[in-house]
JSON list of C-alpha atoms in Angstrom, two decimals:
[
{"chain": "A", "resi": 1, "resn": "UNK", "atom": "CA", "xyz": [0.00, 0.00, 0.00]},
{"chain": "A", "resi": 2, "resn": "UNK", "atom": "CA", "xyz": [1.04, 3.40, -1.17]},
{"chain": "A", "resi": 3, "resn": "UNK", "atom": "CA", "xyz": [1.92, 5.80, 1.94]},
{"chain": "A", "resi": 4, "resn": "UNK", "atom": "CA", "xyz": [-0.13, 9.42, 1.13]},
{"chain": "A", "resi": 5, "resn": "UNK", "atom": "CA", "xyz": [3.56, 10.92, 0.43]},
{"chain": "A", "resi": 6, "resn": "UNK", "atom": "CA", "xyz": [4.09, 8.86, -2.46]},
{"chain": "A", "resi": 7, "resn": "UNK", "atom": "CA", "xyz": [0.51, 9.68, -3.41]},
{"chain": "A", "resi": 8, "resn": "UNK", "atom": "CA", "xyz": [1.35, 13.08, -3.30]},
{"chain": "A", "resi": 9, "resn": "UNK", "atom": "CA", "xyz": [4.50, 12.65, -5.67]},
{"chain": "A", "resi": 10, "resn": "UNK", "atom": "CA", "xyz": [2.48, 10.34, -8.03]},
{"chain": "A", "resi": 11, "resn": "UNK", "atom": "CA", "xyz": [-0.22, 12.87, -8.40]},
{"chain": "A", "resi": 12, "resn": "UNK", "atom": "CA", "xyz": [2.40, 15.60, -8.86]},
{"chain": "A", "resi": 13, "resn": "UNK", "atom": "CA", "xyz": [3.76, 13.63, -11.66]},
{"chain": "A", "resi": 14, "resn": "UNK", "atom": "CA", "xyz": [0.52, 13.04, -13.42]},
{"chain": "A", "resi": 15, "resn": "UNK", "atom": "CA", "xyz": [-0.15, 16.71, -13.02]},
{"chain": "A", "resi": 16, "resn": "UNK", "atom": "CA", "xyz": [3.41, 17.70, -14.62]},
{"chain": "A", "resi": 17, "resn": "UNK", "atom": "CA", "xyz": [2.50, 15.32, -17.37]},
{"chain": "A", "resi": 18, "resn": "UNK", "atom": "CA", "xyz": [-0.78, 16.79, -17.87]},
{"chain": "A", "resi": 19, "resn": "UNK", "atom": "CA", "xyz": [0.67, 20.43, -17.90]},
{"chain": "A", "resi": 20, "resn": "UNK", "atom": "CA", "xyz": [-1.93, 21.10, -15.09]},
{"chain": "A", "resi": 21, "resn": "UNK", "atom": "CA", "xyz": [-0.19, 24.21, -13.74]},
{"chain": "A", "resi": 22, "resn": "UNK", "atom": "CA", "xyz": [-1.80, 25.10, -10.78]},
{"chain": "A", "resi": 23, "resn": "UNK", "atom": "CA", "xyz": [-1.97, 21.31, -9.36]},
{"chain": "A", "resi": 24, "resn": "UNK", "atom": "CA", "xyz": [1.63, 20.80, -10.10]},
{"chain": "A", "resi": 25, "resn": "UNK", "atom": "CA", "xyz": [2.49, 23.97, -8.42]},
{"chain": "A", "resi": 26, "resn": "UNK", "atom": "CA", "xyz": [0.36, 22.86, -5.40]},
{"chain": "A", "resi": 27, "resn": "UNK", "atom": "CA", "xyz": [1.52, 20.06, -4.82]},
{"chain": "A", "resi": 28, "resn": "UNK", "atom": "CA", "xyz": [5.06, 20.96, -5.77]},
{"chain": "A", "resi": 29, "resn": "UNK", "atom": "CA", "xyz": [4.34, 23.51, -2.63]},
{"chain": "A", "resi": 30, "resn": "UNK", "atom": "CA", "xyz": [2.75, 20.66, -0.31]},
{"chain": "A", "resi": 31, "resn": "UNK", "atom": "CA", "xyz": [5.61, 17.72, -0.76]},
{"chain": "A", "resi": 32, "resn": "UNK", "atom": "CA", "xyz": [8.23, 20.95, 0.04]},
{"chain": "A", "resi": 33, "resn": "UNK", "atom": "CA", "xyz": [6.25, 21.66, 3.15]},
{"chain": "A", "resi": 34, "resn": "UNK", "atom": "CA", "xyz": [6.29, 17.96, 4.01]},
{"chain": "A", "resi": 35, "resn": "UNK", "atom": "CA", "xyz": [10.17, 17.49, 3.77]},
{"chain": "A", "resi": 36, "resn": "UNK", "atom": "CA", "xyz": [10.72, 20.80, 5.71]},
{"chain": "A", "resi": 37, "resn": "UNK", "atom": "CA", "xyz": [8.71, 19.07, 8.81]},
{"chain": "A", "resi": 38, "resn": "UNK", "atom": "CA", "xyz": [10.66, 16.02, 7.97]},
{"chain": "A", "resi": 39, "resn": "UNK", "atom": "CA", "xyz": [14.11, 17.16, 8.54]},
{"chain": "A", "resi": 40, "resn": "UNK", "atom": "CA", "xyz": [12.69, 19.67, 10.71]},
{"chain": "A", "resi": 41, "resn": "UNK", "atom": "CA", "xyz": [14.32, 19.01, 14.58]},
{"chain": "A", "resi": 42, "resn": "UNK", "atom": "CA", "xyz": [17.51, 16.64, 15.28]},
{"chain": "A", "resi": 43, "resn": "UNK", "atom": "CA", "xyz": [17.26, 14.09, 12.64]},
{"chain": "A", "resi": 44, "resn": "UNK", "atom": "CA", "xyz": [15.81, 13.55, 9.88]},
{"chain": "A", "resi": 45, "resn": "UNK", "atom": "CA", "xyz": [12.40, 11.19, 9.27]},
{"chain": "A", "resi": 46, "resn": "UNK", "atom": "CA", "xyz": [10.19, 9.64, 7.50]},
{"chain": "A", "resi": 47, "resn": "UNK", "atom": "CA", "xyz": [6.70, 11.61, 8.64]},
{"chain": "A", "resi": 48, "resn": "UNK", "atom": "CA", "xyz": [3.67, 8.66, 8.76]},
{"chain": "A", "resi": 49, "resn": "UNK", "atom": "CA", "xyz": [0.53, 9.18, 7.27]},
{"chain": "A", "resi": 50, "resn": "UNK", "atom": "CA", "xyz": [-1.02, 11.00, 9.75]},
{"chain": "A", "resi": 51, "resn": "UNK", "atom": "CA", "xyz": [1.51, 13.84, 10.01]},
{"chain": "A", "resi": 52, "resn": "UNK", "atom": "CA", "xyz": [1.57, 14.36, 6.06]},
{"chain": "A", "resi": 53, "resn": "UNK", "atom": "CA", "xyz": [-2.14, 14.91, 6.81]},
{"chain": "A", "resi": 54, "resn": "UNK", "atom": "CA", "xyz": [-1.39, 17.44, 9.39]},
{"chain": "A", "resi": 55, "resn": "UNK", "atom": "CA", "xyz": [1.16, 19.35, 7.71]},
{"chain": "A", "resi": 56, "resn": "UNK", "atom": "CA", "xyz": [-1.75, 19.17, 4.40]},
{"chain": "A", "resi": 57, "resn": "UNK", "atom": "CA", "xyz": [-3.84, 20.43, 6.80]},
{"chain": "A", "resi": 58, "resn": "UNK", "atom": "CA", "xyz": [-2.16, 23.19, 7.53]},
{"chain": "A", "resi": 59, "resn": "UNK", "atom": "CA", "xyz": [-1.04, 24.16, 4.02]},
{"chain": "A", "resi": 60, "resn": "UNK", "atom": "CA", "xyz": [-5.01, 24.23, 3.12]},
{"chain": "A", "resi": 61, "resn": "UNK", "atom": "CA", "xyz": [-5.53, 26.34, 6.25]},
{"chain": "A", "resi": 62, "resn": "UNK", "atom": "CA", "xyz": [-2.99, 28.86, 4.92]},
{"chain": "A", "resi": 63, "resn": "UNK", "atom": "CA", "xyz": [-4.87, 28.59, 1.48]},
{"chain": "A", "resi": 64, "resn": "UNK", "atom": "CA", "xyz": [-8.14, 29.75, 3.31]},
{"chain": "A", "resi": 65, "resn": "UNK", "atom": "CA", "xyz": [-6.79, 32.38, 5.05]},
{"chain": "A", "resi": 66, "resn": "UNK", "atom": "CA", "xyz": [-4.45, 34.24, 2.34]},
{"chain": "A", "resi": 67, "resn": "UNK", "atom": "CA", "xyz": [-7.95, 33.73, 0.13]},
{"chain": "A", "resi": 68, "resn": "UNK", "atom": "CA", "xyz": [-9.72, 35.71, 2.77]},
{"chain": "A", "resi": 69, "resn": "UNK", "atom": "CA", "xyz": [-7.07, 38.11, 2.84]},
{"chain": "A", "resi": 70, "resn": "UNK", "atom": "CA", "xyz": [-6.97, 38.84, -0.68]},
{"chain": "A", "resi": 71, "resn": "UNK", "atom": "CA", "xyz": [-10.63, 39.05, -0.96]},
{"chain": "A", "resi": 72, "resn": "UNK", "atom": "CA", "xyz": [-10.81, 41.63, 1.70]},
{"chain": "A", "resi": 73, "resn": "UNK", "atom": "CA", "xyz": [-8.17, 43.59, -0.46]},
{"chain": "A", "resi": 74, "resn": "UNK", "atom": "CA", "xyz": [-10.18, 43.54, -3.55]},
{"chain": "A", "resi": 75, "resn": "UNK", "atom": "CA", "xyz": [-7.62, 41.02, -5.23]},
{"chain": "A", "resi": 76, "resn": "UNK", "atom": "CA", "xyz": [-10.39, 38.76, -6.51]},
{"chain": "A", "resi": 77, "resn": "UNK", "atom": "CA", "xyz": [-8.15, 36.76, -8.88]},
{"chain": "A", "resi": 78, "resn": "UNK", "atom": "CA", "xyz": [-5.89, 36.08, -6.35]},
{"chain": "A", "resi": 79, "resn": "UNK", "atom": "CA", "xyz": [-8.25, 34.81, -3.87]},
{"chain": "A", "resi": 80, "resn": "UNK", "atom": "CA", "xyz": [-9.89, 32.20, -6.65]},
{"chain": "A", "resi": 81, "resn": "UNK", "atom": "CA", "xyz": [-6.61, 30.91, -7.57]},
{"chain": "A", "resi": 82, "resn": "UNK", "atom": "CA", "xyz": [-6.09, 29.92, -3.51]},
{"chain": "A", "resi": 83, "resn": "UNK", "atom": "CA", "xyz": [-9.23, 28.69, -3.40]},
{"chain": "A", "resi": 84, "resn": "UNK", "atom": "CA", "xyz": [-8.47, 26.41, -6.50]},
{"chain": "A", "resi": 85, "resn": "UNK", "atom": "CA", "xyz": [-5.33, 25.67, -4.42]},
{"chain": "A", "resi": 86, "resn": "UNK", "atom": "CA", "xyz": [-7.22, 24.93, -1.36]},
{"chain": "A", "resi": 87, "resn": "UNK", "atom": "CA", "xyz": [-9.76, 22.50, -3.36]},
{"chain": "A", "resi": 88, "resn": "UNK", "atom": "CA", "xyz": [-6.68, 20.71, -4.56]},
{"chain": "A", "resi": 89, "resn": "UNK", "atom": "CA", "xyz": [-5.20, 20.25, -1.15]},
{"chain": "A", "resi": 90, "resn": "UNK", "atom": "CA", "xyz": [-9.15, 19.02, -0.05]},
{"chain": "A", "resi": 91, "resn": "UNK", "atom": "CA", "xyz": [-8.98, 15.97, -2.27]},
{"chain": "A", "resi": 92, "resn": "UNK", "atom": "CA", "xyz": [-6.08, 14.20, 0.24]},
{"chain": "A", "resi": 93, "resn": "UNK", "atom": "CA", "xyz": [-7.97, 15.35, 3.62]},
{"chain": "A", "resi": 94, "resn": "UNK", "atom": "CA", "xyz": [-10.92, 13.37, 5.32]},
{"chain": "A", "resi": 95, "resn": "UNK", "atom": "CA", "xyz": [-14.11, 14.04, 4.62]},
{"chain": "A", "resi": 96, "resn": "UNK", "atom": "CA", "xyz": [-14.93, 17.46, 6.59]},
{"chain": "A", "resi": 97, "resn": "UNK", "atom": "CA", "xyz": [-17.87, 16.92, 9.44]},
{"chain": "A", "resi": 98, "resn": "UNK", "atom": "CA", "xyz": [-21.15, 19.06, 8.02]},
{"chain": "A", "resi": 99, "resn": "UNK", "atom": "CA", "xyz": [-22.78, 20.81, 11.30]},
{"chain": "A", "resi": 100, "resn": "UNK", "atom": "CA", "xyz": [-25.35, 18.76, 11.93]},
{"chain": "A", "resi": 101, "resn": "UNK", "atom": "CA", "xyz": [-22.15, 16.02, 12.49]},
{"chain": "A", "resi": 102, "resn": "UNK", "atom": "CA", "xyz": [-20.32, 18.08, 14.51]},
{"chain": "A", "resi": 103, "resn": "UNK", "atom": "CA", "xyz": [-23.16, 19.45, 16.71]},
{"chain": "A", "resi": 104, "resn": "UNK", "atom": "CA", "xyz": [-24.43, 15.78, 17.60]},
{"chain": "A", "resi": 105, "resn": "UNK", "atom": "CA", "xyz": [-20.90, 15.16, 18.53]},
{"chain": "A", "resi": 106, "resn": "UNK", "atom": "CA", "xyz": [-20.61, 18.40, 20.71]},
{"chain": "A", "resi": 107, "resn": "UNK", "atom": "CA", "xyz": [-23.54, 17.63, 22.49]},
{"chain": "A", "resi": 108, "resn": "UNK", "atom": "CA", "xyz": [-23.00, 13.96, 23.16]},
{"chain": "A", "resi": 109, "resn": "UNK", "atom": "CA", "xyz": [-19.92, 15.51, 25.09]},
{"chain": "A", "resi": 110, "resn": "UNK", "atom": "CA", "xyz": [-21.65, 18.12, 27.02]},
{"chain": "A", "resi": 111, "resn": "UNK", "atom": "CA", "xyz": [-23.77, 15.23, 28.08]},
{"chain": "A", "resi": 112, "resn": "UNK", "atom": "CA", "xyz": [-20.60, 12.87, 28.85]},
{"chain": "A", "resi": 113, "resn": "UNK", "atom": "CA", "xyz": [-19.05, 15.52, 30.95]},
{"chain": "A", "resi": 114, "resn": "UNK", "atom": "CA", "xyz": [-22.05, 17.24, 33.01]},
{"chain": "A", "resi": 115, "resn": "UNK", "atom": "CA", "xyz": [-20.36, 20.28, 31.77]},
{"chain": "A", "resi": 116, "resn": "UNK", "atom": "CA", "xyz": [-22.44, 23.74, 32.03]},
{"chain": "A", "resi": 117, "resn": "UNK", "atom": "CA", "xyz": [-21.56, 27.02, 31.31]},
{"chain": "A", "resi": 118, "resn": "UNK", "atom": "CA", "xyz": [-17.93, 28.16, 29.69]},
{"chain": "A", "resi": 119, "resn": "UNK", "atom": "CA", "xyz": [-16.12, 26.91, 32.61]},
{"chain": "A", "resi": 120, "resn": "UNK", "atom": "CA", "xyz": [-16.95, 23.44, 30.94]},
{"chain": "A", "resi": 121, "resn": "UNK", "atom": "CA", "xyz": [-15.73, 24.44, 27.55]},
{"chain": "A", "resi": 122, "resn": "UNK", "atom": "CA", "xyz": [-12.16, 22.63, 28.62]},
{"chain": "A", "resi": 123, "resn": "UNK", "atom": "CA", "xyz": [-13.62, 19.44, 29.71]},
{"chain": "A", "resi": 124, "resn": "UNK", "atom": "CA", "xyz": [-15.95, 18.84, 26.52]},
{"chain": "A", "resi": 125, "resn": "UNK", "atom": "CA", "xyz": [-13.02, 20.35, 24.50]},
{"chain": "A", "resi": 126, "resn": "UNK", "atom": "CA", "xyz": [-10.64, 16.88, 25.85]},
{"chain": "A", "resi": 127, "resn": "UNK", "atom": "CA", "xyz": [-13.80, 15.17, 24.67]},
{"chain": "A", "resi": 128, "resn": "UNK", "atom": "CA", "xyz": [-14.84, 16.10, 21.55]},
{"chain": "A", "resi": 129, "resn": "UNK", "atom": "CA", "xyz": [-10.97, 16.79, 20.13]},
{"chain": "A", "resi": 130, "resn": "UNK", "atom": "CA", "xyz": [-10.26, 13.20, 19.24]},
{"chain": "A", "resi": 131, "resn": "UNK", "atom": "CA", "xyz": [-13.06, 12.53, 17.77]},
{"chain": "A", "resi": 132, "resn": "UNK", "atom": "CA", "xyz": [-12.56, 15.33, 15.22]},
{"chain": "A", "resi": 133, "resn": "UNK", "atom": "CA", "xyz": [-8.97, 15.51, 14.61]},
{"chain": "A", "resi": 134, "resn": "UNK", "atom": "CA", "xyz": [-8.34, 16.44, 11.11]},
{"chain": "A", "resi": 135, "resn": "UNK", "atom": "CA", "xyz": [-12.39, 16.46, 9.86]},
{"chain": "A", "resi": 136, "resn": "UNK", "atom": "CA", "xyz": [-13.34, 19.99, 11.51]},
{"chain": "A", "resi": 137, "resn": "UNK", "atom": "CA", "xyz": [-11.11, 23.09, 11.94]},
{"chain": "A", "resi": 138, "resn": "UNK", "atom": "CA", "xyz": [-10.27, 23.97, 15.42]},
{"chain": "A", "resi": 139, "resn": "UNK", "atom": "CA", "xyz": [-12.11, 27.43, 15.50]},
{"chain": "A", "resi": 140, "resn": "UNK", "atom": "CA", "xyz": [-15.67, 25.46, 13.82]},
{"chain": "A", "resi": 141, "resn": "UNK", "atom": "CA", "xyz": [-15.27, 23.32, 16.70]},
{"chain": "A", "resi": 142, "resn": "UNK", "atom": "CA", "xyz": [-14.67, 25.87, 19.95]},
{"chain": "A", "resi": 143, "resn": "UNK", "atom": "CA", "xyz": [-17.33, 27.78, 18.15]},
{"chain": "A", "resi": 144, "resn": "UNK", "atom": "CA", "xyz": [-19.87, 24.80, 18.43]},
{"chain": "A", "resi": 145, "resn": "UNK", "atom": "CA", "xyz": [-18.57, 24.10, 22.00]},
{"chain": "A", "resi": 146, "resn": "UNK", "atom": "CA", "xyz": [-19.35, 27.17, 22.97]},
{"chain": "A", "resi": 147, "resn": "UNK", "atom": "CA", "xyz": [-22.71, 27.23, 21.38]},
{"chain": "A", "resi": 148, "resn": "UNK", "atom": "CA", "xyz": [-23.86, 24.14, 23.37]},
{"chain": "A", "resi": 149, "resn": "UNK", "atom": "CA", "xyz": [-22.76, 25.33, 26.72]},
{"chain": "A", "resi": 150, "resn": "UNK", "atom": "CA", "xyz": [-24.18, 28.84, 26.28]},
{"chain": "A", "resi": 151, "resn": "UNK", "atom": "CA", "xyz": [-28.01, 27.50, 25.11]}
]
């Protein structure tokens, strides 16, 4: 079985061969960010599946946020192109959790934890965290935490 960083380069060479600019470019961008956190530290590694994800994660997070940015400075073609970039990046992360997923979730930890009020926001946080590594962005998720314990 293929690891997701030789997915990544396989892709990358389909996309070269394809002249598909902007997904070569991407994921020229993404395998770079993947051997910085590699020999990132003492030594270098080999990063396991789940870290490529994180460090894709974090590459489509920065797509998001420069798209916003550029949007708010009237640089519309800019922002589409990240977005592009961004949609790229989606096709290698897990399935995102709609609301509707993620609120079920939320509550089933208020529930767990007896938590009331945002003094519980910590506890459910522990909770609900491993259940939605990777498929919901951090600030969706303290956002729905908070929503439960206020209402």
């Amino acid at each position: 079985m293929k690891t997701l960083k030789e997915q990544l380069q396989e892709d990358l060479t389909a996309a070269i061969k394809a002249r598909d600019e902007l997904r070569s470019s991407t994921l020229r961008l993404t395998l770079s960010a993947v051997t910085s956190a590699e020999v990132a530290g003492d030594a270098k590694r080999a990063l396991s599946d789940d870290e490529v994800l994180q460090v894709i994660g974090r590459e489509a997070k920065k797509r998001r946020e420069a798209a916003a940015a550029f949007e708010g400075a009237g640089r519309a073609e800019q922002a589409a192109r990240e977005r592009a970039e961004g949609e790229v990046l989606a096709e290698f992360l897990p399935k995102q959790l709609t609301d509707a997923e993620l609120a079920s979730i939320v509550a089933a930890a208020v529930a767990e934890s007896g938590a009331s009020g945002p003094q519980g926001m910590g506890a459910v946080m522990k909770l609900v965290r491993p259940q939605v590594e990777g498929k919901a962005e951090g600030g969706r998720v303290a956002a729905a935490v908070k929503a439960a314990l206020a209402g």
